[in-house]
Structure formats: C-alpha cells, structure tokens
Amino acid sequence: MTEESNDVERTTRVRFQRISPRAYEHPADRGALATLRAVPGISSVLKAIAGMWTERGERLYALASAIRVGERQYPRIDRLRNECAETLDLDTVPNLFVARHPVANAYTIGIDEPFIVLTTGMVEAMDTEGLRYTIGHEMGHVLSGHAVLRTLLLRLLRLQMTVSWVPIGALGLRAVIAALLEWYRKAELTGDRAGLLCGQNPAAALRHHLYLAGGTGPGEIDISSFLEQAKEYEEVDDIRDSILKLMTIEGMTHPFAVVRAAELQRWAASEGYRAILSGDYQRRDDEDPSGSMMDDIRSAAKSYKESWSASQDPLIKVFSDVGEAVSGAAGKVFSKFGGRSGNAEEEPTPN
C-alpha cells in the first residue's frame, strides 16, 4: 500500500471523540467481569497480588529486552500507534514495544501506565491494515481498563507454579484464575471490536483471524468455507462434542480464531456497528458512575439468551430449555403470590 493511498484512507476514517468503551464492549465481557467481582475473596486476592510486584519490573524488562517504538524506531508502527490512539480518542498514547518471538502475538500489560507489546512474528505476518487492527485491538484493552486484570492474571499464573505443591493454596488459586480466564476470553471479543473501529476495515480484521487460524495467503483460503467452519463448530449435534468444547477452552486465554472471526464479522454487519460509525455512541462524559453491576449482568444475560436461542449446540439447548422452564415456573409463582398485591385492582371483588 502506498503512502498516498493511506493518506486518502486517513481522511475518510472516522474518529470517535470521547467514545466510551461501553459503546462497543461485548455484553459477555461486561457480564463476565461483573461475575468475576462476585467471586468470594477475589478482591482480597487481587489486592494482595497487586502489592507483591511493582509495575516497574515489567516495564524495565520490556525496556531491556525489546525495541520501543518511536519516530526513529519502527516509524510505520509508531504512526499506526498514534493514529489508533487518535481514533479511539485516548487521553494518553500508550508506549509500544516490539519483542523478538516467532509466534504472532500481541498483549497489553501494566497497571498505572499500560503498554503494548507486539512480537516480531506478528509484525512480520501482518500488512499495514492488519497491524492497525492489531494495535487497535490492544488500544481497546487500554481504554476498557483490561490491562490491570490481565497483568494480575499473569502474576497469578506465576504464583500458581510456586504454590502448586500446597493443595489448599492451589485449589484457591485455581478458582480465581479460572474466573479471570473466563473473563479474559470475553474481553478479547471486546478488543476485536475496538480493532475494527480503529481500522474500519472488516476485511483486514478477517485476514488477521485467518492468519491466526493457519492461513498463509489469500490464494490458499476460501472465505466462505472458513466462516462455515465456525458455523459447523457452533452447531455440533452431539452433546459429547459440546462437553469437549468446554473442556478444551477452559484453560485458554483467547477464544478460537475461527470463532472470533465469525463473531466479529457478525458485529461488523450489525446496526450497532453502523450506529457507532455514524456518531451515535455513548461518550465517556455521559457515563453514569453509579451504574450497577446488575446492569452489566442483565446486558450479558440478554446477549447469552439471544446467542443460545440461535445456537444448535445440544448442550446449549439443554441449558436454554432448563433455564426457560425455571424462568417460566418462577414467573407463575411470582404472578400468583408476588403479583397479587401489585395488581389487586384488576381482580374481581368477591360477592
């Protein structure tokens, strides 16, 4: 891509002034975070872990082992870094480092001053728009405040290795780590949406996921067949496969690339995405600081209900049917006992 064509794209790319992360966050991300807060003892554990290490150690490690991106080091990536921060209207542009590693990866860590790390595997694999999407994804983590919990998760994983010989300690840590991993998998869906908002190029986002799934070039991959894989994965008809899916993903930090691709392409075709592009989105200045955890749980519940209703997965169908049965029974009980006082005027008066 030439610089001239990129400049044309820059003039047409929408900038989202004061956009709130709640405008694009995946509902399951917010719900999983709300559930994480409700885990017994989670606050005490996270506070203790935060106090055991200082952020300076992680920052010094990056400074000594990787290349800090700037005007004179990786200038193309530095331009993308600043443009992504401008698109999402971040108050501060995070530092970005390129670290030597053959596996294509990117992550954001840090508590007080989050910073982004791209591996050389990612830099070498992605074209300019692919890197814009990748950096935008990480900027989304910064704006949503994900870096704090991501950093604590990494520290907990390190700590787990040192206390694994203590049965009670290991079990306690496993519960906290499992809750953090479940949240982080959902947070990745939010990061994907932020990456799409930064690049505003669904094709580039799809190329990114294609590569992560094993694609080596556009001539080797059929897009419709690739997305059909996600549909096939989501619509398994054997409950044993459903259980295997749960067991496989339990310890993972990211959803599968094929699933992420399909999820993001659905959002790219949604009214919600188009509304944001047209300027209709929630802004940071309009946020209600007293917003309750229950609001997030309700939003997640609605998202899960919609996805479950559309799912052909037999295990999901069982959960959905049981949930509807319980909900229906509860509704009848409340209407019989709890609803009587509220609707007394509608009931006939006994003779």
Short mmCIF file of C-alpha atoms in Angstrom, two decimals:
data_model
loop_
_atom_site.label_atom_id
_atom_site.label_comp_id
_atom_site.label_asym_id
_atom_site.label_seq_id
_atom_site.Cartn_x
_atom_site.Cartn_y
_atom_site.Cartn_z
CA MET A 1 0.00 0.00 0.00
CA THR A 2 1.40 3.42 -0.91
CA GLU A 3 1.58 6.34 1.49
CA GLU A 4 -0.69 8.33 -0.85
CA SER A 5 -3.50 5.76 -0.70
CA ASN A 6 -3.06 5.54 3.06
CA ASP A 7 -3.47 9.31 3.35
CA VAL A 8 -6.75 9.09 1.44
CA GLU A 9 -7.94 6.41 3.87
CA ARG A 10 -6.91 8.59 6.82
CA THR A 11 -9.20 11.39 5.68
CA THR A 12 -12.18 9.05 5.47
CA ARG A 13 -11.57 7.12 8.69
CA VAL A 14 -13.98 8.20 11.44
CA ARG A 15 -12.58 9.49 14.74
CA PHE A 16 -14.68 8.66 17.80
CA GLN A 17 -14.37 11.65 20.10
CA ARG A 18 -14.68 10.75 23.79
CA ILE A 19 -16.08 7.34 22.95
CA SER A 20 -16.87 5.22 26.00
CA PRO A 21 -15.67 1.62 25.90
CA ARG A 22 -19.22 0.68 26.89
CA ALA A 23 -20.28 1.77 23.41
CA TYR A 24 -18.60 -1.27 21.85
CA GLU A 25 -17.80 -3.67 24.69
CA HIS A 26 -19.16 -7.14 24.16
CA PRO A 27 -22.02 -7.74 26.64
CA ALA A 28 -20.50 -11.06 27.68
CA ASP A 29 -17.28 -9.20 28.62
CA ARG A 30 -19.16 -6.89 30.99
CA GLY A 31 -21.18 -9.77 32.42
CA ALA A 32 -18.10 -11.94 32.98
CA LEU A 33 -16.38 -9.02 34.70
CA ALA A 34 -19.42 -8.48 36.93
CA THR A 35 -19.43 -12.20 37.77
CA LEU A 36 -15.69 -12.05 38.48
CA ARG A 37 -16.28 -9.29 41.02
CA ALA A 38 -18.80 -11.54 42.76
CA VAL A 39 -16.33 -14.42 43.28
CA PRO A 40 -15.77 -14.77 47.07
CA GLY A 41 -12.41 -13.36 48.14
CA ILE A 42 -11.48 -12.10 44.68
CA SER A 43 -10.88 -8.54 45.81
CA SER A 44 -8.54 -9.60 48.63
CA VAL A 45 -6.56 -11.91 46.34
CA LEU A 46 -6.15 -9.30 43.59
CA LYS A 47 -5.12 -6.59 46.05
CA ALA A 48 -2.53 -8.91 47.58
CA ILE A 49 -1.15 -9.89 44.16
CA ALA A 50 -1.02 -6.25 43.04
CA GLY A 51 1.10 -5.43 46.08
CA MET A 52 3.58 -8.29 45.63
CA TRP A 53 5.12 -6.89 42.42
CA THR A 54 5.72 -3.41 41.14
CA GLU A 55 4.90 -2.39 37.60
CA ARG A 56 8.45 -1.07 37.23
CA GLY A 57 9.78 -4.62 36.91
CA GLU A 58 7.61 -5.40 33.90
CA ARG A 59 8.38 -2.05 32.31
CA LEU A 60 12.13 -2.43 32.86
CA TYR A 61 12.03 -5.92 31.37
CA ALA A 62 10.41 -4.57 28.19
CA LEU A 63 12.85 -1.66 28.09
CA ALA A 64 15.85 -4.00 28.32
CA SER A 65 14.67 -6.87 26.08
CA ALA A 66 12.54 -5.27 23.33
CA ILE A 67 12.55 -2.28 20.96
CA ARG A 68 10.48 0.72 21.99
CA VAL A 69 8.56 2.08 19.02
CA GLY A 70 9.01 5.76 18.21
CA GLU A 71 9.70 8.20 15.39
CA ARG A 72 13.15 6.70 14.80
CA GLN A 73 12.37 3.05 15.63
CA TYR A 74 9.65 1.30 13.64
CA PRO A 75 8.25 4.63 12.38
CA ARG A 76 5.44 2.92 10.43
CA ILE A 77 4.23 1.18 13.59
CA ASP A 78 4.62 4.42 15.53
CA ARG A 79 2.34 6.17 13.03
CA LEU A 80 -0.26 3.42 13.45
CA ARG A 81 0.09 3.65 17.24
CA ASN A 82 -0.69 7.37 17.22
CA GLU A 83 -3.49 7.05 14.67
CA CYS A 84 -5.23 4.31 16.67
CA ALA A 85 -4.98 6.34 19.87
CA GLU A 86 -6.43 9.30 17.98
CA THR A 87 -9.28 7.23 16.51
CA LEU A 88 -10.36 6.00 19.96
CA ASP A 89 -9.53 9.41 21.47
CA LEU A 90 -7.27 8.06 24.20
CA ASP A 91 -6.07 10.68 26.66
CA THR A 92 -2.53 9.25 26.60
CA VAL A 93 -0.84 7.30 23.80
CA PRO A 94 0.49 4.05 25.32
CA ASN A 95 4.08 3.02 24.73
CA LEU A 96 4.54 0.12 22.33
CA PHE A 97 7.42 -2.38 22.22
CA VAL A 98 8.39 -4.96 19.59
CA ALA A 99 9.80 -8.13 21.17
CA ARG A 100 11.66 -10.93 19.42
CA HIS A 101 9.46 -14.04 19.25
CA PRO A 102 8.48 -16.18 16.26
CA VAL A 103 4.85 -16.66 17.38
CA ALA A 104 2.48 -13.93 16.22
CA ASN A 105 1.19 -12.34 19.40
CA ALA A 106 0.27 -9.01 20.95
CA TYR A 107 -0.63 -8.11 24.50
CA THR A 108 -1.14 -5.19 26.86
CA ILE A 109 0.10 -5.16 30.44
CA GLY A 110 0.62 -2.61 33.17
CA ILE A 111 -1.46 -1.12 35.96
CA ASP A 112 -0.73 2.59 36.26
CA GLU A 113 0.71 3.05 32.74
CA PRO A 114 -0.32 0.16 30.46
CA PHE A 115 1.92 -0.55 27.48
CA ILE A 116 1.59 -2.74 24.40
CA VAL A 117 3.94 -5.48 23.17
CA LEU A 118 3.95 -6.87 19.62
CA THR A 119 6.09 -9.87 18.74
CA THR A 120 8.24 -9.90 15.63
CA GLY A 121 6.11 -12.82 14.47
CA MET A 122 3.08 -10.52 14.40
CA VAL A 123 4.93 -7.60 12.79
CA GLU A 124 6.30 -9.80 10.01
CA ALA A 125 2.96 -11.53 9.35
CA MET A 126 0.65 -8.52 9.10
CA ASP A 127 0.35 -5.87 6.41
CA THR A 128 -0.24 -2.23 7.39
CA GLU A 129 -4.00 -2.56 7.88
CA GLY A 130 -3.55 -5.85 9.71
CA LEU A 131 -1.19 -4.13 12.13
CA ARG A 132 -3.64 -1.24 12.52
CA TYR A 133 -6.31 -3.74 13.52
CA THR A 134 -3.91 -5.49 15.92
CA ILE A 135 -2.79 -2.26 17.60
CA GLY A 136 -6.38 -1.03 17.75
CA HIS A 137 -7.36 -4.26 19.48
CA GLU A 138 -4.74 -3.59 22.17
CA MET A 139 -5.77 0.07 22.45
CA GLY A 140 -9.26 -1.21 23.19
CA HIS A 141 -7.87 -3.18 26.12
CA VAL A 142 -6.26 0.02 27.40
CA LEU A 143 -9.45 2.06 27.09
CA SER A 144 -11.54 -0.64 28.79
CA GLY A 145 -9.08 -1.00 31.67
CA HIS A 146 -8.39 -4.65 30.81
CA ALA A 147 -4.63 -4.28 31.25
CA VAL A 148 -4.91 -4.22 35.04
CA LEU A 149 -6.63 -7.59 35.33
CA ARG A 150 -4.52 -9.06 32.52
CA THR A 151 -1.38 -8.10 34.45
CA LEU A 152 -2.73 -9.61 37.67
CA LEU A 153 -3.68 -12.80 35.78
CA LEU A 154 -0.10 -13.19 34.53
CA ARG A 155 1.19 -12.68 38.07
CA LEU A 156 -1.25 -15.24 39.44
CA LEU A 157 -0.17 -17.80 36.85
CA ARG A 158 3.42 -17.31 38.00
CA LEU A 159 2.39 -17.60 41.64
CA GLN A 160 0.40 -20.77 40.95
CA MET A 161 3.58 -22.54 39.88
CA THR A 162 5.24 -21.76 43.23
CA VAL A 163 2.34 -22.92 45.45
CA SER A 164 1.10 -25.85 43.40
CA TRP A 165 2.53 -28.25 45.98
CA VAL A 166 0.15 -26.83 48.62
CA PRO A 167 -3.26 -28.46 47.88
CA ILE A 168 -5.46 -25.83 49.53
CA GLY A 169 -3.49 -22.91 48.12
CA ALA A 170 -3.52 -24.43 44.64
CA LEU A 171 -7.26 -25.02 44.71
CA GLY A 172 -7.95 -21.47 45.85
CA LEU A 173 -5.76 -20.01 43.14
CA ARG A 174 -7.33 -22.25 40.50
CA ALA A 175 -10.76 -20.84 41.29
CA VAL A 176 -9.56 -17.25 40.96
CA ILE A 177 -7.53 -18.00 37.81
CA ALA A 178 -10.46 -19.83 36.21
CA ALA A 179 -12.70 -16.81 36.82
CA LEU A 180 -10.06 -14.46 35.38
CA LEU A 181 -9.55 -16.65 32.31
CA GLU A 182 -13.30 -16.80 31.64
CA TRP A 183 -13.45 -13.00 31.83
CA TYR A 184 -10.36 -12.55 29.64
CA ARG A 185 -11.73 -14.75 26.85
CA LYS A 186 -14.77 -12.47 26.72
CA ALA A 187 -12.55 -9.36 26.92
CA GLU A 188 -10.85 -10.50 23.71
CA LEU A 189 -14.18 -10.12 21.89
CA THR A 190 -14.27 -6.51 23.07
CA GLY A 191 -10.69 -5.98 21.88
CA ASP A 192 -11.66 -7.34 18.46
CA ARG A 193 -14.43 -4.75 18.21
CA ALA A 194 -12.01 -1.96 19.16
CA GLY A 195 -9.58 -3.15 16.47
CA LEU A 196 -12.35 -2.99 13.89
CA LEU A 197 -13.29 0.53 14.99
CA CYS A 198 -9.68 1.65 14.60
CA GLY A 199 -9.25 0.21 11.13
CA GLN A 200 -12.89 0.31 9.99
CA ASN A 201 -11.85 -2.46 7.63
CA PRO A 202 -13.64 -5.80 8.21
CA ALA A 203 -11.52 -7.47 5.51
CA ALA A 204 -8.29 -6.62 7.36
CA ALA A 205 -9.76 -7.97 10.61
CA LEU A 206 -10.73 -11.17 8.82
CA ARG A 207 -7.20 -11.55 7.37
CA HIS A 208 -5.83 -11.23 10.91
CA HIS A 209 -8.01 -14.07 12.18
CA LEU A 210 -7.31 -16.14 9.07
CA TYR A 211 -3.59 -15.93 9.78
CA LEU A 212 -4.03 -16.89 13.44
CA ALA A 213 -6.06 -19.90 12.34
CA GLY A 214 -3.35 -21.08 9.91
CA GLY A 215 -3.87 -19.11 6.72
CA THR A 216 -0.68 -18.48 4.74
CA GLY A 217 -2.06 -16.42 1.86
CA PRO A 218 -5.32 -15.28 0.27
CA GLY A 219 -4.90 -17.62 -2.69
CA GLU A 220 -4.99 -20.64 -0.40
CA ILE A 221 -8.15 -19.78 1.57
CA ASP A 222 -11.83 -19.61 0.67
CA ILE A 223 -13.56 -17.10 2.97
CA SER A 224 -17.00 -18.70 2.86
CA SER A 225 -15.53 -22.12 3.68
CA PHE A 226 -13.54 -20.61 6.55
CA LEU A 227 -16.62 -18.98 8.09
CA GLU A 228 -18.57 -22.19 7.52
CA GLN A 229 -16.13 -23.84 9.94
CA ALA A 230 -17.35 -21.53 12.70
CA LYS A 231 -20.95 -22.44 11.95
CA GLU A 232 -20.08 -26.14 12.00
CA TYR A 233 -18.25 -25.72 15.31
CA GLU A 234 -21.15 -23.83 16.88
CA GLU A 235 -23.76 -26.30 15.61
CA VAL A 236 -22.35 -29.66 16.72
CA ASP A 237 -25.17 -32.16 17.19
CA ASP A 238 -23.55 -34.48 19.74
CA ILE A 239 -23.60 -33.47 23.40
CA ARG A 240 -20.22 -35.19 23.87
CA ASP A 241 -18.72 -32.66 21.46
CA SER A 242 -20.30 -29.86 23.48
CA ILE A 243 -18.61 -31.11 26.67
CA LEU A 244 -15.30 -31.48 24.84
CA LYS A 245 -15.59 -27.86 23.69
CA LEU A 246 -15.98 -26.70 27.29
CA MET A 247 -13.05 -28.81 28.48
CA THR A 248 -10.79 -27.61 25.65
CA ILE A 249 -11.33 -23.90 26.17
CA GLU A 250 -11.18 -23.98 30.00
CA GLY A 251 -7.50 -23.05 30.30
CA MET A 252 -7.27 -20.79 27.25
CA THR A 253 -6.83 -17.01 27.35
CA HIS A 254 -8.32 -16.43 23.89
CA PRO A 255 -11.36 -17.79 22.05
CA PHE A 256 -10.58 -19.85 18.95
CA ALA A 257 -9.59 -17.76 15.92
CA VAL A 258 -12.36 -19.19 13.72
CA VAL A 259 -15.00 -18.39 16.33
CA ARG A 260 -13.58 -14.88 16.87
CA ALA A 261 -13.66 -14.21 13.13
CA ALA A 262 -17.32 -15.19 12.80
CA GLU A 263 -18.30 -13.25 15.92
CA LEU A 264 -16.61 -10.07 14.70
CA GLN A 265 -17.98 -10.32 11.16
CA ARG A 266 -21.49 -10.60 12.63
CA TRP A 267 -20.89 -7.41 14.61
CA ALA A 268 -19.44 -5.67 11.54
CA ALA A 269 -22.77 -6.33 9.77
CA SER A 270 -24.87 -5.14 12.73
CA GLU A 271 -26.83 -1.95 13.28
CA GLY A 272 -24.78 -1.32 16.42
CA TYR A 273 -21.53 -1.05 14.47
CA ARG A 274 -23.10 1.20 11.82
CA ALA A 275 -24.57 3.44 14.53
CA ILE A 276 -21.12 3.98 16.05
CA LEU A 277 -19.66 4.85 12.65
CA SER A 278 -22.42 7.44 12.18
CA GLY A 279 -21.58 9.09 15.52
CA ASP A 280 -24.38 7.55 17.59
CA TYR A 281 -22.49 6.12 20.57
CA GLN A 282 -22.10 6.52 24.32
CA ARG A 283 -19.45 9.01 25.38
CA ARG A 284 -17.21 8.96 28.42
CA ASP A 285 -18.60 12.29 29.58
CA ASP A 286 -22.14 10.85 29.63
CA GLU A 287 -21.33 7.77 31.72
CA ASP A 288 -23.18 7.19 34.97
CA PRO A 289 -20.53 6.49 37.62
CA SER A 290 -23.15 4.82 39.80
CA GLY A 291 -24.01 2.23 37.14
CA SER A 292 -24.59 -1.04 38.95
CA MET A 293 -23.06 -4.46 38.44
CA MET A 294 -26.58 -5.76 37.82
CA ASP A 295 -26.85 -3.63 34.68
CA ASP A 296 -23.86 -5.44 33.24
CA ILE A 297 -25.24 -8.84 34.24
CA ARG A 298 -28.60 -8.06 32.63
CA SER A 299 -26.86 -6.94 29.45
CA ALA A 300 -24.82 -10.14 29.39
CA ALA A 301 -27.90 -12.25 30.12
CA LYS A 302 -29.68 -10.72 27.14
CA SER A 303 -26.67 -11.41 24.91
CA TYR A 304 -26.41 -15.02 26.10
CA LYS A 305 -30.16 -15.57 25.66
CA GLU A 306 -30.03 -14.33 22.07
CA SER A 307 -26.99 -16.47 21.22
CA TRP A 308 -28.47 -19.52 22.95
CA SER A 309 -31.75 -19.13 21.09
CA ALA A 310 -29.85 -19.17 17.78
CA SER A 311 -27.46 -21.99 18.79
CA GLN A 312 -27.84 -25.56 17.56
CA ASP A 313 -25.39 -26.92 20.17
CA PRO A 314 -27.22 -29.70 22.08
CA LEU A 315 -25.68 -28.80 25.44
CA ILE A 316 -26.63 -25.15 24.97
CA LYS A 317 -30.14 -26.30 24.06
CA VAL A 318 -30.36 -28.25 27.33
CA PHE A 319 -29.22 -25.23 29.35
CA SER A 320 -31.60 -22.99 27.44
CA ASP A 321 -34.58 -25.33 27.90
CA VAL A 322 -33.86 -25.77 31.61
CA GLY A 323 -33.45 -22.02 32.02
CA GLU A 324 -36.73 -21.31 30.25
CA ALA A 325 -38.51 -23.92 32.35
CA VAL A 326 -37.17 -22.50 35.59
CA SER A 327 -37.92 -18.95 34.46
CA GLY A 328 -41.45 -19.92 33.47
CA ALA A 329 -42.10 -21.66 36.78
CA ALA A 330 -40.71 -18.72 38.72
CA GLY A 331 -42.88 -16.34 36.71
CA LYS A 332 -46.02 -18.32 37.57
CA VAL A 333 -45.12 -18.32 41.26
CA PHE A 334 -44.48 -14.58 41.32
CA SER A 335 -47.66 -13.83 39.40
CA LYS A 336 -49.64 -15.97 41.82
CA PHE A 337 -48.18 -14.66 45.05
CA GLY A 338 -45.97 -11.65 44.42
CA GLY A 339 -48.10 -10.09 41.70
CA ARG A 340 -51.37 -10.18 43.56
CA SER A 341 -50.77 -7.10 45.67
CA GLY A 342 -49.49 -5.14 42.71
CA ASN A 343 -52.49 -5.92 40.51
CA ALA A 344 -55.23 -6.16 43.14
CA GLU A 345 -57.36 -3.59 41.41
CA GLU A 346 -57.61 -5.80 38.32
CA GLU A 347 -59.01 -8.79 40.23
CA PRO A 348 -62.79 -9.19 40.62
CA THR A 349 -64.24 -8.43 44.03
CA PRO A 350 -65.77 -11.50 45.72
CA ASN A 351 -69.55 -11.42 46.17
#
